[in-house]
Structures are given as C-alpha cells and as structure tokens.
Amino acid sequence: MRKWLVLGALVVFMVFAGAVAGGAITFGGGGGPGASGVSVTVSRDFGAKVLERRKSASVKSGETVMRYMQRTFHVTTRYGGGFIQSIEGLPGDSARRQDWFYYVNGIEAERGAASRKLADGDRVWWDHHNWQAAQSVPAVVGSWPEPFLSGEEGRQIPLAITCVGTPRPCDEVRTRLVAEGVKRISSAGIGAGVGQKLLRIVIGPWSQIKVDPAVSLLAKGPGASGVYARPGDKGIELLDESGKVSRTLVGGGLIAAVRFQDQQPTWILTGTDEAGVQAAAASLREDILADRFAVAIDQGRGIPLPVRPVP
C-alpha cells in the first residue's frame, strides 16, 4: 500500500513540475513586468489650473487607468465603476455641461478608464472642463513630445510630415522631433496619408494648407475640430470656452491637433504668413505646450486656447 502511495505522490509531483515548467501554473501577481515611466496630470478649465501631478517609475502588470487613479487619488465612479465621476472632490456636472475627460499621450480616450491599460511612457491627462462649444476634443498638444514617442497602447505610430512653403519651419520641426528621440519620420504631400492610420504633422501658411481634409476642420470651429481657434486668410480668431471670438491674431502662429474621422491625430503648425509658421515651429517646446489644448503664438509668446477671461 505504501509503495502505491509513494508512486502516486511521485506522479503528482512530476505533473505539477511539468505544469510549472510549461507555464500552466504561475505564482504571485504574474503577467511579467508592468509599465514604466507613467505620469498623470489632473487639471481643470482646459489645463488652466493644474490640480495634481503624479509620476511612477513603474506600475503593476495589467494596471488600468482607473485602478491607478483609485490607488493614487481620491475618486468616485459611475456606470458600474467604469467611468470617473469626481477627482479630489471635483465632480462632473451635466447641468452645467462640465465633466472629466481624459487623454493618453495627447489622444482623447475612446473607452472608459477601467478598460484602458497603461503602457510604457504613457502620459495620462485628466481635465475638468466645459463642453458646451465642443462635446469632444479628440487631440491636444499639451503632452508633447507625445504621441510621437510612446504612441498608443504601447505601440509607436508611423509619422509623416507635410511641408508647404519655405523649408525652414519644416527643418526646425524635424530637428526638434529627433532631439526628443523620435525616429522613422517620413514625408507626404498635402492631403496624403488621410485615410491611413498614421500620425501627421502639416506645416505651412493657412492659405496653402487649408485644402487638407484634416486641416480644413479648423475653419468649422471647435464643434468640428475641438480647437478653440479659427484661422482665416487675414488672421486667426481666438475663441473662449463658449466658442465666441475673444480676439483676432494677425501675423501670429498656431499649434493645434485635430482628428479626421477615425484616423490618428494630425498636428497643424500654421499662420497667416511664413513668419507665423516659423513662430509656430520655433514654439514646439515643452515649456510652451505643456498642459495646453492648443496654443496661439503672438510675438514669441504662447497664448493658451481657449482664451481665458481676464481676472
């Protein structure tokens, strides 16, 4: 009897050892290493006021945006825990058309935070703002140099640059991208790449690039583009959060991002003339773009958009 017990135990041990060796049984958290270099910014009023920042050298494998928020901030949820209702005591308010929106690497999230997993280098940005003039802002510039480095869900996105006009602004943009570590930059003509899943940067005077399908969204206002600026041949109308014209910028530049249909974002660096385009290219810097939805450039100074009322 003892002989059979010993043999039986030996068989069980061998099966167990084989399962471990084959990966059928794992211990602990499992799933391999987690994401590294993750940061979260919480702000309000289109980035006008930063409420909190958090940075993590690493997070657990499979960590979602929601789980990270629950561990790191005081949040309440809705719709069965899949969406954020409040952060640090500031709630969404549908009656006032104010709510929380979140972006990963400058791209508006298309699903709830409970189902979005974090990846290496992700820059998560939560902003509480009014959505009266634009129910959606599909892309923002305030996470520069993202999305050009880490891309989306851990995958880099192919990048194509369209240059119209003098080459100097385009050369400067390429230099700044390379300095940030961006690789594999291709070139494309005006309108090329629309309908393909690639990031685009379109650089040139408004009168020459407005025919591009993605760029043309700017002329339709924030309801179509998500950008609180409306360029024209004679100036750039700068809008407040209600979509009304606050002022018209003549001779300046604009840095903004739009999303045409279901394609990846198109960044637009433009102006009413070549000087305005050059000013936009020279302002492709983190100290000017950080925490901004879009930026107008006036005499080398960045103007956050939408325009905030003077206190």
Coordinates of C-alpha atoms in Angstrom, one line a residue:
M1 CA 0.0 0.0 0.0
R2 CA 2.8 2.4 1.0
K3 CA 4.5 1.6 -2.3
W4 CA 1.5 2.8 -4.3
L5 CA 1.2 5.9 -2.2
V6 CA 4.8 6.8 -2.9
L7 CA 4.4 6.1 -6.6
G8 CA 1.2 8.2 -6.7
A9 CA 2.9 11.2 -5.0
L10 CA 5.8 10.9 -7.4
V11 CA 3.4 11.1 -10.4
V12 CA 1.6 14.1 -8.9
F13 CA 4.9 15.9 -8.3
M14 CA 6.0 15.2 -11.9
V15 CA 2.8 16.5 -13.4
F16 CA 3.0 19.6 -11.1
A17 CA 6.6 20.3 -12.1
G18 CA 5.8 19.9 -15.8
A19 CA 2.9 22.4 -15.5
V20 CA 5.1 24.9 -13.9
A21 CA 7.8 24.4 -16.5
G22 CA 5.3 24.7 -19.3
G23 CA 3.8 27.9 -17.9
A24 CA 0.4 26.4 -16.9
I25 CA 0.8 27.4 -13.3
T26 CA 2.2 30.8 -12.1
F27 CA 2.7 32.3 -8.7
G28 CA 2.1 35.8 -7.4
G29 CA 0.9 38.7 -9.5
G30 CA 2.1 37.1 -12.7
G31 CA 1.9 38.6 -16.2
G32 CA 5.5 39.9 -16.4
P33 CA 6.8 43.4 -15.7
G34 CA 4.4 46.3 -15.6
A35 CA 4.6 49.6 -17.4
S36 CA 7.4 52.1 -16.6
G37 CA 7.6 55.9 -16.7
V38 CA 3.9 56.6 -16.3
S39 CA 2.7 60.1 -15.4
V40 CA -0.7 61.5 -14.6
T41 CA -1.8 65.1 -14.6
V42 CA -5.1 66.4 -13.2
S43 CA -6.2 69.8 -14.2
R44 CA -9.3 71.9 -14.8
D45 CA -10.5 74.5 -17.3
F46 CA -8.6 73.2 -20.3
G47 CA -5.3 72.9 -18.4
A48 CA -5.5 76.5 -17.0
K49 CA -5.1 75.2 -13.4
V50 CA -3.1 72.0 -12.6
L51 CA -4.5 70.4 -9.5
E52 CA -2.2 67.4 -9.1
R53 CA 0.7 65.5 -10.8
R54 CA 1.9 62.0 -10.1
K55 CA 4.8 60.1 -11.6
S56 CA 5.5 56.4 -11.2
A57 CA 8.8 54.7 -12.2
S58 CA 6.8 51.5 -12.6
V59 CA 3.2 50.2 -12.2
K60 CA 1.9 46.7 -11.8
S61 CA 1.4 44.5 -14.8
G62 CA -2.1 44.9 -16.3
E63 CA -2.7 48.1 -14.3
T64 CA -5.6 50.1 -15.8
V65 CA -6.0 53.9 -15.8
M66 CA -8.9 53.5 -13.4
R67 CA -7.0 51.3 -10.9
Y68 CA -4.1 53.7 -10.9
M69 CA -6.4 56.6 -10.2
Q70 CA -8.1 54.8 -7.4
R71 CA -4.8 53.9 -5.8
T72 CA -3.3 57.4 -6.2
F73 CA -6.2 59.9 -6.0
H74 CA -9.5 60.2 -4.2
V75 CA -12.0 59.4 -6.9
T76 CA -15.7 58.4 -7.2
T77 CA -17.0 56.4 -10.1
R78 CA -20.3 55.9 -12.0
Y79 CA -21.8 53.5 -14.5
G80 CA -20.8 50.4 -12.6
G81 CA -17.3 51.7 -11.8
G82 CA -16.1 52.1 -15.4
F83 CA -16.1 55.9 -15.5
I84 CA -14.8 58.7 -13.2
Q85 CA -17.4 60.9 -11.6
S86 CA -15.1 63.0 -9.4
I87 CA -11.4 63.5 -8.7
E88 CA -10.2 65.1 -5.4
G89 CA -13.8 66.2 -4.7
L90 CA -14.4 68.0 -8.0
P91 CA -17.4 66.3 -9.7
G92 CA -18.8 66.4 -13.2
D93 CA -22.0 68.4 -13.6
S94 CA -24.1 67.7 -16.7
A95 CA -26.5 70.6 -15.9
R96 CA -23.6 73.0 -16.4
R97 CA -22.1 70.9 -19.2
Q98 CA -18.9 70.3 -17.2
D99 CA -17.2 66.9 -16.9
W100 CA -14.0 65.0 -16.7
F101 CA -12.2 64.0 -19.9
Y102 CA -9.0 62.0 -20.1
Y103 CA -6.2 61.8 -22.7
V104 CA -3.4 59.3 -23.1
N105 CA -0.4 60.8 -24.9
G106 CA -2.4 63.6 -26.2
I107 CA -5.2 61.5 -27.7
E108 CA -8.7 61.5 -26.2
A109 CA -9.5 58.1 -24.7
E110 CA -12.2 56.2 -26.7
R111 CA -13.2 53.9 -23.8
G112 CA -13.6 54.0 -20.1
A113 CA -10.7 54.2 -17.7
A114 CA -11.5 50.8 -16.3
S115 CA -10.7 49.1 -19.6
R116 CA -7.6 51.1 -20.6
K117 CA -4.3 49.5 -19.6
L118 CA -1.2 51.6 -19.0
A119 CA 1.8 51.1 -21.2
D120 CA 5.5 52.3 -21.0
G121 CA 5.9 56.1 -21.1
D122 CA 2.1 56.8 -21.0
R123 CA 1.2 60.4 -20.1
V124 CA -2.3 60.4 -18.8
W125 CA -4.1 63.7 -18.5
W126 CA -7.4 64.3 -16.8
D127 CA -9.1 67.7 -17.4
H128 CA -12.4 69.0 -16.0
H129 CA -13.9 71.5 -18.5
N130 CA -17.0 72.9 -20.1
W131 CA -18.1 71.0 -23.2
Q132 CA -20.8 73.5 -24.4
A133 CA -18.9 74.5 -27.6
A134 CA -17.1 71.2 -28.2
Q135 CA -18.5 67.9 -26.9
S136 CA -15.3 66.3 -27.9
V137 CA -11.7 67.4 -28.1
P138 CA -10.1 64.4 -29.9
A139 CA -6.5 65.5 -29.7
V140 CA -4.4 68.0 -27.7
V141 CA -0.8 69.3 -27.9
G142 CA -0.1 69.5 -24.1
S143 CA 1.6 66.1 -23.8
W144 CA 4.4 67.0 -26.2
P145 CA 6.6 65.1 -27.3
E146 CA 3.7 62.6 -27.2
P147 CA 2.1 60.9 -29.1
F148 CA 5.2 60.8 -31.3
L149 CA 7.3 58.8 -28.8
S150 CA 5.2 56.2 -27.0
G151 CA 2.3 56.2 -29.4
E152 CA -0.9 54.4 -28.4
E153 CA -1.3 51.4 -26.1
G154 CA 2.4 50.7 -26.2
R155 CA 2.8 50.9 -29.9
Q156 CA 4.6 53.6 -31.8
I157 CA 2.5 55.2 -34.6
P158 CA 4.0 55.9 -38.0
L159 CA 4.6 59.6 -38.6
A160 CA 4.5 61.6 -41.8
I161 CA 5.3 65.3 -42.2
T162 CA 3.7 67.5 -44.8
C163 CA 5.7 70.7 -45.6
V164 CA 4.2 73.5 -47.6
G165 CA 6.1 76.8 -48.3
T166 CA 9.6 77.6 -47.2
P167 CA 11.6 74.6 -45.8
R168 CA 13.0 76.4 -42.7
P169 CA 10.0 75.7 -40.4
C170 CA 9.9 72.1 -41.5
D171 CA 13.6 71.6 -40.9
E172 CA 13.1 73.0 -37.4
V173 CA 10.2 70.7 -36.6
R174 CA 12.3 67.6 -37.8
T175 CA 15.2 68.8 -35.6
R176 CA 13.0 69.1 -32.6
L177 CA 11.4 65.7 -33.1
V178 CA 14.8 64.0 -33.5
A179 CA 16.1 65.8 -30.4
E180 CA 13.2 64.2 -28.4
G181 CA 14.1 60.7 -29.7
V182 CA 11.5 60.4 -32.4
K183 CA 12.6 58.1 -35.2
R184 CA 11.3 57.0 -38.6
I185 CA 9.9 60.2 -39.9
S186 CA 8.6 60.1 -43.4
S187 CA 7.3 62.9 -45.8
A188 CA 4.0 63.2 -47.5
G189 CA 2.3 65.7 -49.8
I190 CA -0.7 67.9 -48.8
G191 CA -3.7 65.6 -48.2
A192 CA -1.6 62.5 -48.4
G193 CA -2.0 60.0 -45.6
V194 CA -5.6 60.9 -44.9
G195 CA -7.4 57.6 -44.6
Q196 CA -4.4 55.8 -43.2
K197 CA -3.6 55.0 -39.6
L198 CA -0.6 57.3 -39.2
L199 CA 0.2 60.5 -37.3
R200 CA 0.6 63.6 -39.4
I201 CA 2.2 67.0 -38.9
V202 CA 1.1 69.6 -41.5
I203 CA 3.2 72.7 -41.7
G204 CA 2.6 75.8 -43.8
P205 CA 0.6 79.0 -44.3
W206 CA -3.1 78.7 -43.8
S207 CA -3.9 79.7 -47.3
Q208 CA -1.9 76.8 -48.7
I209 CA -2.8 74.0 -46.2
K210 CA -6.5 74.6 -45.7
V211 CA -7.4 72.3 -48.5
D212 CA -6.1 69.3 -46.5
P213 CA -9.2 67.4 -45.2
A214 CA -8.0 67.2 -41.6
V215 CA -6.7 70.8 -41.6
S216 CA -10.0 72.1 -43.0
L217 CA -11.7 71.1 -39.8
L218 CA -10.2 74.2 -38.1
A219 CA -12.3 76.5 -40.3
K220 CA -15.5 74.9 -39.0
G221 CA -14.9 75.9 -35.3
P222 CA -14.5 73.9 -32.1
G223 CA -17.6 71.8 -32.6
A224 CA -16.0 70.1 -35.6
S225 CA -12.3 70.4 -34.8
G226 CA -12.1 70.5 -31.0
V227 CA -9.8 73.5 -31.3
Y228 CA -10.7 76.9 -29.9
A229 CA -9.3 78.8 -32.8
R230 CA -10.5 79.5 -36.3
P231 CA -7.8 80.6 -38.9
G232 CA -8.6 82.7 -41.8
D233 CA -6.5 84.3 -44.6
K234 CA -6.3 87.6 -42.8
G235 CA -6.0 86.4 -39.2
I236 CA -6.6 83.7 -36.5
E237 CA -9.7 84.1 -34.4
L238 CA -9.0 83.1 -30.8
L239 CA -12.1 81.7 -29.1
D240 CA -13.2 81.4 -25.5
E241 CA -14.7 78.3 -24.0
S242 CA -18.1 79.2 -25.2
G243 CA -16.8 79.3 -28.8
K244 CA -17.1 83.1 -29.0
V245 CA -14.3 85.2 -30.6
S246 CA -12.1 86.8 -27.9
R247 CA -9.7 88.5 -30.3
T248 CA -8.2 88.1 -33.8
L249 CA -4.5 87.5 -34.1
V250 CA -2.9 89.0 -37.2
G251 CA 0.6 87.7 -38.2
G252 CA 0.9 85.1 -35.5
G253 CA 1.1 81.3 -35.4
L254 CA -1.0 78.4 -34.2
I255 CA -0.1 74.9 -32.9
A256 CA -3.2 72.6 -32.7
A257 CA -4.2 69.0 -33.2
V258 CA -7.3 67.6 -34.8
R259 CA -8.5 64.1 -35.6
F260 CA -10.1 63.4 -39.0
Q261 CA -12.8 60.7 -38.7
D262 CA -11.3 57.7 -37.0
Q263 CA -7.7 58.4 -38.1
Q264 CA -4.7 59.2 -35.9
P265 CA -4.3 62.9 -34.9
T266 CA -3.0 65.5 -37.3
W267 CA -0.9 68.2 -35.8
I268 CA -1.1 71.6 -37.5
L269 CA 1.5 74.3 -37.4
T270 CA 0.3 77.3 -39.3
G271 CA 0.0 81.1 -39.5
T272 CA -1.4 83.7 -41.8
D273 CA 2.1 84.1 -43.3
E274 CA 5.5 82.5 -43.4
A275 CA 6.6 84.4 -40.3
G276 CA 3.7 83.0 -38.4
V277 CA 4.5 79.4 -39.5
Q278 CA 8.1 79.9 -38.4
A279 CA 6.9 81.2 -35.0
A280 CA 4.8 78.1 -34.5
A281 CA 7.7 75.8 -35.4
A282 CA 10.0 77.6 -33.0
S283 CA 7.5 77.2 -30.2
L284 CA 7.4 73.4 -30.5
R285 CA 8.8 73.2 -26.9
E286 CA 7.5 71.6 -23.7
D287 CA 7.7 74.8 -21.7
I288 CA 5.2 76.4 -24.2
L289 CA 3.0 73.4 -24.9
A290 CA 2.7 71.6 -21.6
D291 CA -0.8 71.3 -20.3
R292 CA -2.3 73.2 -23.3
F293 CA -5.1 72.0 -25.5
A294 CA -3.8 74.3 -28.3
V295 CA -1.6 77.3 -28.4
A296 CA -1.5 80.5 -30.5
I297 CA 1.8 82.3 -30.9
D298 CA 2.0 86.1 -30.7
Q299 CA 5.5 87.7 -30.8
G300 CA 7.1 84.5 -29.4
R301 CA 4.6 84.2 -26.6
G302 CA 2.2 81.3 -26.3
I303 CA -1.5 82.0 -25.7
P304 CA -3.3 79.0 -24.3
L305 CA -6.6 78.1 -26.0
P306 CA -9.4 78.5 -25.3
V307 CA -8.7 82.1 -24.3
R308 CA -9.4 82.6 -20.6
P309 CA -11.2 85.7 -19.3
V310 CA -9.0 88.4 -17.8
P311 CA -9.4 88.2 -13.9

